[in-house]
mmCIF file of C-alpha atoms in Angstrom:
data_model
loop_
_atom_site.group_PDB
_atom_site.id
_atom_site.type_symbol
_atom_site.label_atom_id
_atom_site.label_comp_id
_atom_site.label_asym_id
_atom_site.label_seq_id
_atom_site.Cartn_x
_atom_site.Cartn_y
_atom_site.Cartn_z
ATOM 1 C CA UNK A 1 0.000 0.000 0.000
ATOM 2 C CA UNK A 2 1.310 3.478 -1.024
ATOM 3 C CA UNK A 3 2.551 5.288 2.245
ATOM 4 C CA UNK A 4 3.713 8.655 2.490
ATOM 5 C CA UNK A 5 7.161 8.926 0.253
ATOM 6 C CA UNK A 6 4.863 7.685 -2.487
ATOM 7 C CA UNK A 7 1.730 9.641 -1.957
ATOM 8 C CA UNK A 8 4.359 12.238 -1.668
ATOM 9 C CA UNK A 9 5.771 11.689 -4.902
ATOM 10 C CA UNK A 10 2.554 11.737 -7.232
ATOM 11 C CA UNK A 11 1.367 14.801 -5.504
ATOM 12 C CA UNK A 12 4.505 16.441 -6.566
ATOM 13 C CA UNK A 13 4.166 15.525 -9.637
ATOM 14 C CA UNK A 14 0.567 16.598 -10.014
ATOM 15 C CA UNK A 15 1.545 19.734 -8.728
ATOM 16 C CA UNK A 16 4.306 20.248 -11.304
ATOM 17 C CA UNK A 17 2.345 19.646 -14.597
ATOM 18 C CA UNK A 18 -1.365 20.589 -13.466
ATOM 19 C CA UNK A 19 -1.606 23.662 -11.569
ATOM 20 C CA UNK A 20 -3.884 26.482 -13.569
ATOM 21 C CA UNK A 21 -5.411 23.834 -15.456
ATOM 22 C CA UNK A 22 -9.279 23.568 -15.809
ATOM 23 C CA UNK A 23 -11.346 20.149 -15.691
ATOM 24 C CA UNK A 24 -12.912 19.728 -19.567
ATOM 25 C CA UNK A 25 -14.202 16.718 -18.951
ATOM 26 C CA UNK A 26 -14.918 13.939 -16.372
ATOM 27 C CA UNK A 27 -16.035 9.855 -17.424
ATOM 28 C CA UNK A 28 -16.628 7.500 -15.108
ATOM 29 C CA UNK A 29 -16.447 4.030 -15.873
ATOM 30 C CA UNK A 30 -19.843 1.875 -15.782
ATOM 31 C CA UNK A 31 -20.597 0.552 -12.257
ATOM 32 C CA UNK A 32 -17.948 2.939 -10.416
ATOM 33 C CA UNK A 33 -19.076 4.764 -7.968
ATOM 34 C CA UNK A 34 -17.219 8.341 -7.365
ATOM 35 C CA UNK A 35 -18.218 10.126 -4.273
ATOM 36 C CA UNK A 36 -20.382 11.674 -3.007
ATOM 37 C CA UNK A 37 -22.024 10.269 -6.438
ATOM 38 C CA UNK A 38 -21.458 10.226 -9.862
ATOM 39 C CA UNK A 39 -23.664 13.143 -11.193
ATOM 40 C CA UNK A 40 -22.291 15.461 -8.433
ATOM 41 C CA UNK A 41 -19.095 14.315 -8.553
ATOM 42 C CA UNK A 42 -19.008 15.715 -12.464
ATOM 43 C CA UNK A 43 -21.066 18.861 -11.719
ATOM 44 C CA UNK A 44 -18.190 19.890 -8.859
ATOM 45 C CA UNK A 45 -15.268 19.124 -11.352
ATOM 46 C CA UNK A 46 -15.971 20.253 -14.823
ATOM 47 C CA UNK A 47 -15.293 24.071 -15.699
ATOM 48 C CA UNK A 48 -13.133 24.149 -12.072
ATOM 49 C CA UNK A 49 -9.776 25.387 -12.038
ATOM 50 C CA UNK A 50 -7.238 23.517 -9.938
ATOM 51 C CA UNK A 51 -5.298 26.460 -7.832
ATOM 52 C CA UNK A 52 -3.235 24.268 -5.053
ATOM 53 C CA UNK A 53 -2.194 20.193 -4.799
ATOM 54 C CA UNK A 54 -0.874 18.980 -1.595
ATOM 55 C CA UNK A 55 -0.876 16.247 0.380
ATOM 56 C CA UNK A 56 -2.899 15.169 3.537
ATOM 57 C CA UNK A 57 -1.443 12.329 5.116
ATOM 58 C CA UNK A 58 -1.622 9.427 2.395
ATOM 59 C CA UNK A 59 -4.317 11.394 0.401
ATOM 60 C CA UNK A 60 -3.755 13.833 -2.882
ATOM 61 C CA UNK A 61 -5.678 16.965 -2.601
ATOM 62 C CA UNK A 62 -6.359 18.529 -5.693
ATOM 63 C CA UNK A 63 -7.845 22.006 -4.416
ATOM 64 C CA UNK A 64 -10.600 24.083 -6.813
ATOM 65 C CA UNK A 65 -11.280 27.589 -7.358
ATOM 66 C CA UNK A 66 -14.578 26.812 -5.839
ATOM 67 C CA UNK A 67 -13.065 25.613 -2.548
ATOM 68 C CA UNK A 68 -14.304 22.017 -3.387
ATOM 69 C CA UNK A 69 -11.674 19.573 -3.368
ATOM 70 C CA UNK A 70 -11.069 16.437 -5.173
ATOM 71 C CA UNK A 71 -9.168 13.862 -3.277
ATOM 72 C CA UNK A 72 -7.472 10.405 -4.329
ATOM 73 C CA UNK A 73 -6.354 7.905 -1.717
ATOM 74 C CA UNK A 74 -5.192 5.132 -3.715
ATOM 75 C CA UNK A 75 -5.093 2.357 -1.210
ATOM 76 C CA UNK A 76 -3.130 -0.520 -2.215
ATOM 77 C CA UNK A 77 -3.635 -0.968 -6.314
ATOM 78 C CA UNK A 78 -4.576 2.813 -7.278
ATOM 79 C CA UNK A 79 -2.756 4.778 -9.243
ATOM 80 C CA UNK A 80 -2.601 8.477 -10.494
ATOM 81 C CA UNK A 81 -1.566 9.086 -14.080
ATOM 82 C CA UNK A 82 -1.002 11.960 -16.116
ATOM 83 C CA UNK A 83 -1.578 11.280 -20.329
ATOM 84 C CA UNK A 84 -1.884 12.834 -23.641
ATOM 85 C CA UNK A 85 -5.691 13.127 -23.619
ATOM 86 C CA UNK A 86 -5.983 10.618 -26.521
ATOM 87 C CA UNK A 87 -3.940 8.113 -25.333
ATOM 88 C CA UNK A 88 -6.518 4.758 -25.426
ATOM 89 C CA UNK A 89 -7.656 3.979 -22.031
ATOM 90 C CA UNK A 90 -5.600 1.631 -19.334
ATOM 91 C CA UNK A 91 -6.694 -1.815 -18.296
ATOM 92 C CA UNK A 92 -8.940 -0.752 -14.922
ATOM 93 C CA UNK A 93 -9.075 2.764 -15.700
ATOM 94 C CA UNK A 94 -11.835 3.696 -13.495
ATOM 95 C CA UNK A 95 -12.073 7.562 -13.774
ATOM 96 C CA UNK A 96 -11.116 9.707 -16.658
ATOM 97 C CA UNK A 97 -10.030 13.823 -16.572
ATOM 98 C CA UNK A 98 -9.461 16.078 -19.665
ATOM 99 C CA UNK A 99 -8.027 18.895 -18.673
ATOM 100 C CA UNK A 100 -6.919 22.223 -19.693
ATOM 101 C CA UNK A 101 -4.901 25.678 -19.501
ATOM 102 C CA UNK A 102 -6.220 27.440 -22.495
ATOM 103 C CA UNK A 103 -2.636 26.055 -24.173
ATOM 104 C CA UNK A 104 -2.841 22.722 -23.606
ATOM 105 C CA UNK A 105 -4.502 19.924 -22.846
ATOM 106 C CA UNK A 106 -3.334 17.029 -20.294
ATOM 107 C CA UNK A 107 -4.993 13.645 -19.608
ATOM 108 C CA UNK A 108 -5.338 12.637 -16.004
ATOM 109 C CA UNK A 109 -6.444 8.816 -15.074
ATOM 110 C CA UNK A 110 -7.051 6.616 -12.008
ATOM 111 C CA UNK A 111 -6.837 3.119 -12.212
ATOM 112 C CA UNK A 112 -7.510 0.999 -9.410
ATOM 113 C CA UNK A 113 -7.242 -2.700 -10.022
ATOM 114 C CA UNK A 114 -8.561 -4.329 -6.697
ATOM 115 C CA UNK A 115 -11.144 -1.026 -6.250
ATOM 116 C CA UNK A 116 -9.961 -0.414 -2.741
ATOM 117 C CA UNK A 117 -9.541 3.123 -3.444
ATOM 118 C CA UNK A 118 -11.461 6.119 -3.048
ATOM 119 C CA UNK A 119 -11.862 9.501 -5.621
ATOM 120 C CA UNK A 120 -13.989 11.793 -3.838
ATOM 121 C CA UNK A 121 -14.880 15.569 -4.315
ATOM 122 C CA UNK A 122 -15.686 17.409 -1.034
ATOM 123 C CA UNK A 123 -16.116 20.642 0.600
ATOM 124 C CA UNK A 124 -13.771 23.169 2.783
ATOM 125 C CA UNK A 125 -15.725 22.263 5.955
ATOM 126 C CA UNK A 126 -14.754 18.096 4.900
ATOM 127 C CA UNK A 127 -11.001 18.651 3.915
ATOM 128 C CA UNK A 128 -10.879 20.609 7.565
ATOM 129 C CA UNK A 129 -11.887 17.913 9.211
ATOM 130 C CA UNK A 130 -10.266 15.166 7.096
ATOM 131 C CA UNK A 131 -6.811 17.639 8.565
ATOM 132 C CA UNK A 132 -7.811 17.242 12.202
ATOM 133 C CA UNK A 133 -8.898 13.118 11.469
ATOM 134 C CA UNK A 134 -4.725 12.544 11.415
ATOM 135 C CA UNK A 135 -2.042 11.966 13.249
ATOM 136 C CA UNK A 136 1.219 14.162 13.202
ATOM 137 C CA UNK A 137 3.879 13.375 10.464
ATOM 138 C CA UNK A 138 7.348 12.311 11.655
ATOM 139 C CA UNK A 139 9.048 14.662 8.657
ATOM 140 C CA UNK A 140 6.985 17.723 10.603
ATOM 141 C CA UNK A 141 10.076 19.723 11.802
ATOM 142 C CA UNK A 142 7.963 20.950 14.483
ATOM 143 C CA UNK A 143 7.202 17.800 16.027
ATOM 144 C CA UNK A 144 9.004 17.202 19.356
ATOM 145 C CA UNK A 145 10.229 13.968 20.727
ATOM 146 C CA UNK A 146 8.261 14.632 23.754
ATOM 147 C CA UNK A 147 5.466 15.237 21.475
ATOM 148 C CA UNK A 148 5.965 11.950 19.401
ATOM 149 C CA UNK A 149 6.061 9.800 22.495
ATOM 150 C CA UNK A 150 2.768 11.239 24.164
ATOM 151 C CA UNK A 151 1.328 10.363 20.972
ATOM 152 C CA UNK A 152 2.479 6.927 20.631
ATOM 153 C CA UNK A 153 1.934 6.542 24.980
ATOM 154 C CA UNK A 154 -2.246 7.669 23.639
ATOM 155 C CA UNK A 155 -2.863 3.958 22.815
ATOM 156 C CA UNK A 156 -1.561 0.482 24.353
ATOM 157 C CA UNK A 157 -0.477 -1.870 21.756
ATOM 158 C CA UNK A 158 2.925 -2.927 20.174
ATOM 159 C CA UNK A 159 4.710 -0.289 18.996
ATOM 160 C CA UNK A 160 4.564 -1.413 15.651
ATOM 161 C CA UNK A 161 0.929 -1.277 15.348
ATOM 162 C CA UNK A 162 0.638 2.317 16.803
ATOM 163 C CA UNK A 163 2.849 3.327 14.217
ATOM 164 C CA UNK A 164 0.507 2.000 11.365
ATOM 165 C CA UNK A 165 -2.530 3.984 13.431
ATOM 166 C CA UNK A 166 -2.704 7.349 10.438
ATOM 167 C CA UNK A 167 -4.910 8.487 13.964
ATOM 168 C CA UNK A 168 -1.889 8.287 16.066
ATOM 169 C CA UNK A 169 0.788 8.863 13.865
ATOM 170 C CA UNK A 170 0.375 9.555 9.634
ATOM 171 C CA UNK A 171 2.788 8.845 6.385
ATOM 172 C CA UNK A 172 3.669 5.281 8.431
ATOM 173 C CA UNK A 173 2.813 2.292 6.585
ATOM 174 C CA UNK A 174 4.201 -1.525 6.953
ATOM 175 C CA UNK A 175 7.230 -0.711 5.001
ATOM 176 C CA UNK A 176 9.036 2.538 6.693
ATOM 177 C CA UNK A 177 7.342 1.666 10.174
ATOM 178 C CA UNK A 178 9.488 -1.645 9.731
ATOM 179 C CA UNK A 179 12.604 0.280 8.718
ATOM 180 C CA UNK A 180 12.284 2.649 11.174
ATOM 181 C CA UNK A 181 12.097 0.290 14.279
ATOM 182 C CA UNK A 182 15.057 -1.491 12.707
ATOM 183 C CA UNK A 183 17.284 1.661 12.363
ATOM 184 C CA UNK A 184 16.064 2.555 16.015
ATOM 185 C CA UNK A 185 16.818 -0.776 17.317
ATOM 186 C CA UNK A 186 13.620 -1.381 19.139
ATOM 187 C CA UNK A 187 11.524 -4.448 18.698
ATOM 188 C CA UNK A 188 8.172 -4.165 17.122
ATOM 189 C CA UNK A 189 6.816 -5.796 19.161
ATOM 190 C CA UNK A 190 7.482 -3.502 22.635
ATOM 191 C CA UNK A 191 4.302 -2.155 24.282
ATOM 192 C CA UNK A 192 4.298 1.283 24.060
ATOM 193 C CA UNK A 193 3.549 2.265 27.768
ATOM 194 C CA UNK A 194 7.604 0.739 28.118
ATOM 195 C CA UNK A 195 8.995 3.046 25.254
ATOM 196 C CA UNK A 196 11.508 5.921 26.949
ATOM 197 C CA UNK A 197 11.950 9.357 25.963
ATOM 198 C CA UNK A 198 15.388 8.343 24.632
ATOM 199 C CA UNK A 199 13.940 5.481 22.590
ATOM 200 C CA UNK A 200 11.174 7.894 21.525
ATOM 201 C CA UNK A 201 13.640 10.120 20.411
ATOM 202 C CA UNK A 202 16.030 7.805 18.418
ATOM 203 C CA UNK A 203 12.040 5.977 16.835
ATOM 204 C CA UNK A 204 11.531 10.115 15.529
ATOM 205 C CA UNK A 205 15.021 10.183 13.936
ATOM 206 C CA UNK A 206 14.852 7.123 11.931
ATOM 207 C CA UNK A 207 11.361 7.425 10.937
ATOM 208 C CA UNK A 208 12.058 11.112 9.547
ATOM 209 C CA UNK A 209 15.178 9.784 8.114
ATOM 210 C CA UNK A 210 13.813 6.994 6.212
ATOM 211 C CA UNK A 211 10.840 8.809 4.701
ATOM 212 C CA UNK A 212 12.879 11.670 3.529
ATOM 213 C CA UNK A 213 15.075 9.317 2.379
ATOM 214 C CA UNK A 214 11.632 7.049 0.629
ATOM 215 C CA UNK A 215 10.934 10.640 -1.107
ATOM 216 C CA UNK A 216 13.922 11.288 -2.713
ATOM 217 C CA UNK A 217 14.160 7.762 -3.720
ATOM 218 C CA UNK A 218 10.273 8.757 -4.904
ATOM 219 C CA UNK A 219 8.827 5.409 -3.885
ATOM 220 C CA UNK A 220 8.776 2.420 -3.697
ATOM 221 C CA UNK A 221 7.685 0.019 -6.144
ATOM 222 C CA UNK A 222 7.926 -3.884 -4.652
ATOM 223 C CA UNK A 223 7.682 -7.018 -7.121
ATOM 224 C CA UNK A 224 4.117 -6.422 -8.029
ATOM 225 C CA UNK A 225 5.308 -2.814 -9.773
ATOM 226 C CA UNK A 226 1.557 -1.758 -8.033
ATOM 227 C CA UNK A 227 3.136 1.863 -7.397
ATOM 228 C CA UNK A 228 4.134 4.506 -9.882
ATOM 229 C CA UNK A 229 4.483 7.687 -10.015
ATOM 230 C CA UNK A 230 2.206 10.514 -12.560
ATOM 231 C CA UNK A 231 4.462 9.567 -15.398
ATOM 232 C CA UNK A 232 4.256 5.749 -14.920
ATOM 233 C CA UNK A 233 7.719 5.227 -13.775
ATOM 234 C CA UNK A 234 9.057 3.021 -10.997
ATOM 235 C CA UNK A 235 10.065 4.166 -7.754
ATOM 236 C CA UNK A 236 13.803 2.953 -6.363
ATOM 237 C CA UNK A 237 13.594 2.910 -2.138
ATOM 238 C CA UNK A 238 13.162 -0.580 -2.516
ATOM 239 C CA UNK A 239 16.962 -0.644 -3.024
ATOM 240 C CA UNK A 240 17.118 1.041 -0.336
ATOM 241 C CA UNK A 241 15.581 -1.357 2.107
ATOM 242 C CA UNK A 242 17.280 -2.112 5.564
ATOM 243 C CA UNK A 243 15.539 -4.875 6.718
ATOM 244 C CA UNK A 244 11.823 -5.378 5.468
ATOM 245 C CA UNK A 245 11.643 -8.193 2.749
ATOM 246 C CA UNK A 246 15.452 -8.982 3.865
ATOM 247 C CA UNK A 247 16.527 -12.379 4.647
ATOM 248 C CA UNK A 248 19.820 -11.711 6.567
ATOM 249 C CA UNK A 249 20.462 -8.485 8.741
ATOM 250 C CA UNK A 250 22.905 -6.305 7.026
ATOM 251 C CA UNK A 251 24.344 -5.175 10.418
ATOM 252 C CA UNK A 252 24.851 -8.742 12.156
ATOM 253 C CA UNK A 253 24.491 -10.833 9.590
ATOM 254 C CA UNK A 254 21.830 -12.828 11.549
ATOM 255 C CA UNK A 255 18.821 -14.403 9.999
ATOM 256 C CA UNK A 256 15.728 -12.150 9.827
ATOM 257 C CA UNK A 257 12.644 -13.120 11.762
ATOM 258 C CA UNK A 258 9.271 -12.394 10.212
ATOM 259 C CA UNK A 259 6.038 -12.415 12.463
ATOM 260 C CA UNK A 260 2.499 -11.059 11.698
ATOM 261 C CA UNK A 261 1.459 -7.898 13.515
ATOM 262 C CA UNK A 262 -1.849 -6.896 13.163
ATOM 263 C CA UNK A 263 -1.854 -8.824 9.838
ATOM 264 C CA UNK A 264 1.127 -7.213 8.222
ATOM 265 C CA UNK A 265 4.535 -9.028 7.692
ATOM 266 C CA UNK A 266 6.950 -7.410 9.714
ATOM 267 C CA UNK A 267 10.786 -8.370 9.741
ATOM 268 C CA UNK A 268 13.145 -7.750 12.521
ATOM 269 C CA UNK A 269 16.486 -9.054 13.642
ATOM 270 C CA UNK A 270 16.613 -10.952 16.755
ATOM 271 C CA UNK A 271 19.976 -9.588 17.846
ATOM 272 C CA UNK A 272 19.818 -6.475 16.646
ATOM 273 C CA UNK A 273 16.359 -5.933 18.297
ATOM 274 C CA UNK A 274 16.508 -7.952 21.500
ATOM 275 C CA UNK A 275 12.997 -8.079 23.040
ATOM 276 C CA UNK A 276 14.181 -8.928 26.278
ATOM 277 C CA UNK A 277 12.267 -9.247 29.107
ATOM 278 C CA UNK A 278 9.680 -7.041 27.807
ATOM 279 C CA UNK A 279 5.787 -8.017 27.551
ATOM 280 C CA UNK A 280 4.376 -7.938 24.057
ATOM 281 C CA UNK A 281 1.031 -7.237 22.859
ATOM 282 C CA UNK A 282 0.494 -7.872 19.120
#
């Protein structure tokens, strides 16, 4: 599933090629819904000019003149592409833009294979509240360590599944939050209520680190090439990997351990992140 280096990257790319441009023309393909619902979801786009993209937790936000906004999460098969408006239409295209500048025209298209993702128009009031619906970021510059670990301290589980919480913290998904406990040596899964300040600290650090690190790399794109970017290309983190989908620790050359935490694969190494005596809630 996308997470926030790759969100990251298609909204920068969005915002590169499509601000100024005015929606032509919206199709939706037979038996997809849009939100709120087809009908309205055309009236709110077409003859709207896009004046800001940006990026609210793992959702584009393509903002309107109007003050509507149309949003994309793309879940774990969507993606966001940007096309010559005639350019024949992509296996499970499910939505369709023309759009335009008054020099140009540009295609934009969402396909979503598995349908597990969501393109929605909505209002000021929504997009406010979808803001206050998240967690801080890790890459915020403002965000304390102090800060970070009353957040993660809010809910008792493994630290590995508060990370994936977007409520509690947002951008995490399985990948980074997997990277980032390895880089922070802390096993994932440690109940929160025993993380330190120190450990909090360190758990910031690599977390920033590796999703600054996933957004130059712009993505990652695993063996099932489900994420690219606006243009269609691949991303390259996932050469960057330190320990999820690893077999042998890079550090200690020990053999990787992989255990389910709330349903997600997540690799650690055993020596390199001792769980000790600590209890474990999964």
């Amino acid at each position: 599933m996308p997470e926030l280096p790759e969100v990251q990257t298609v909204s920068s790319d969005l915002k590169k090629y499509l601000l100024g441009f005015t929606f032509e023309k919206v199709e939706i393909e037979p038996g997809y819904k849009a939100l709120p619902d087809n009908e309205t979801f055309k009236k709110k786009l077409v003859g709207q000019k896009i004046i800001r993209i940006y990026r609210i937790a793992k959702n584009i936000v393509i903002e309107l003149a109007s003050e509507d906004s149309l949003v994309f999460h793309l879940a774990m098969t969507g993606q966001v592409l940007l096309s010559d408006p005639k350019t024949r239409k992509f296996s499970h295209e499910r939505v369709t833009f023309v759009l335009d500048n008054g020099k140009k025209s540009l295609g934009l298209k969402f396909r979503d294979v598995r349908m597990f993702g969501k393109v929605v128009v909505v209002t000021k009031s929504e997009i406010e509240a979808m803001q206050n619906r998240y967690g801080p970021e890790p890459i915020n510059p403002d965000l304390t360590a102090e800060e970070f670990l009353a957040q993660i301290k809010s809910k008792r589980s493994s630290i590995k599944n508060v990370l994936l919480d977007q409520e509690i913290i947002s951008g995490l998904g399985n990948i980074y939050a997997t990277d980032a406990l390895f880089m922070a040596k802390i096993h994932p899964q440690t109940s929160t209520s025993l993380i330190s300040l120190k450990q909090a600290e360190k758990l910031l650090q690599t977390a920033k680190e590796i999703l600054l690190e996933g957004i130059e790399h712009r993505g990652s794109t695993l063996e099932d090439k489900g994420f690219v970017d606006a243009l269609g290309k691949y991303g390259t983190h996932q050469n960057y990997f330190r320990i999820y989908n690893k077999t042998t620790c890079a550090v200690c050359n020990s053999k990787v351990c992989v255990i389910k935490i709330n349903g997600r694969s997540t690799y650690f190494c055993p020596s390199c992140q001792p769980e000790g005596n600590q209890p474990t809630l999964l």
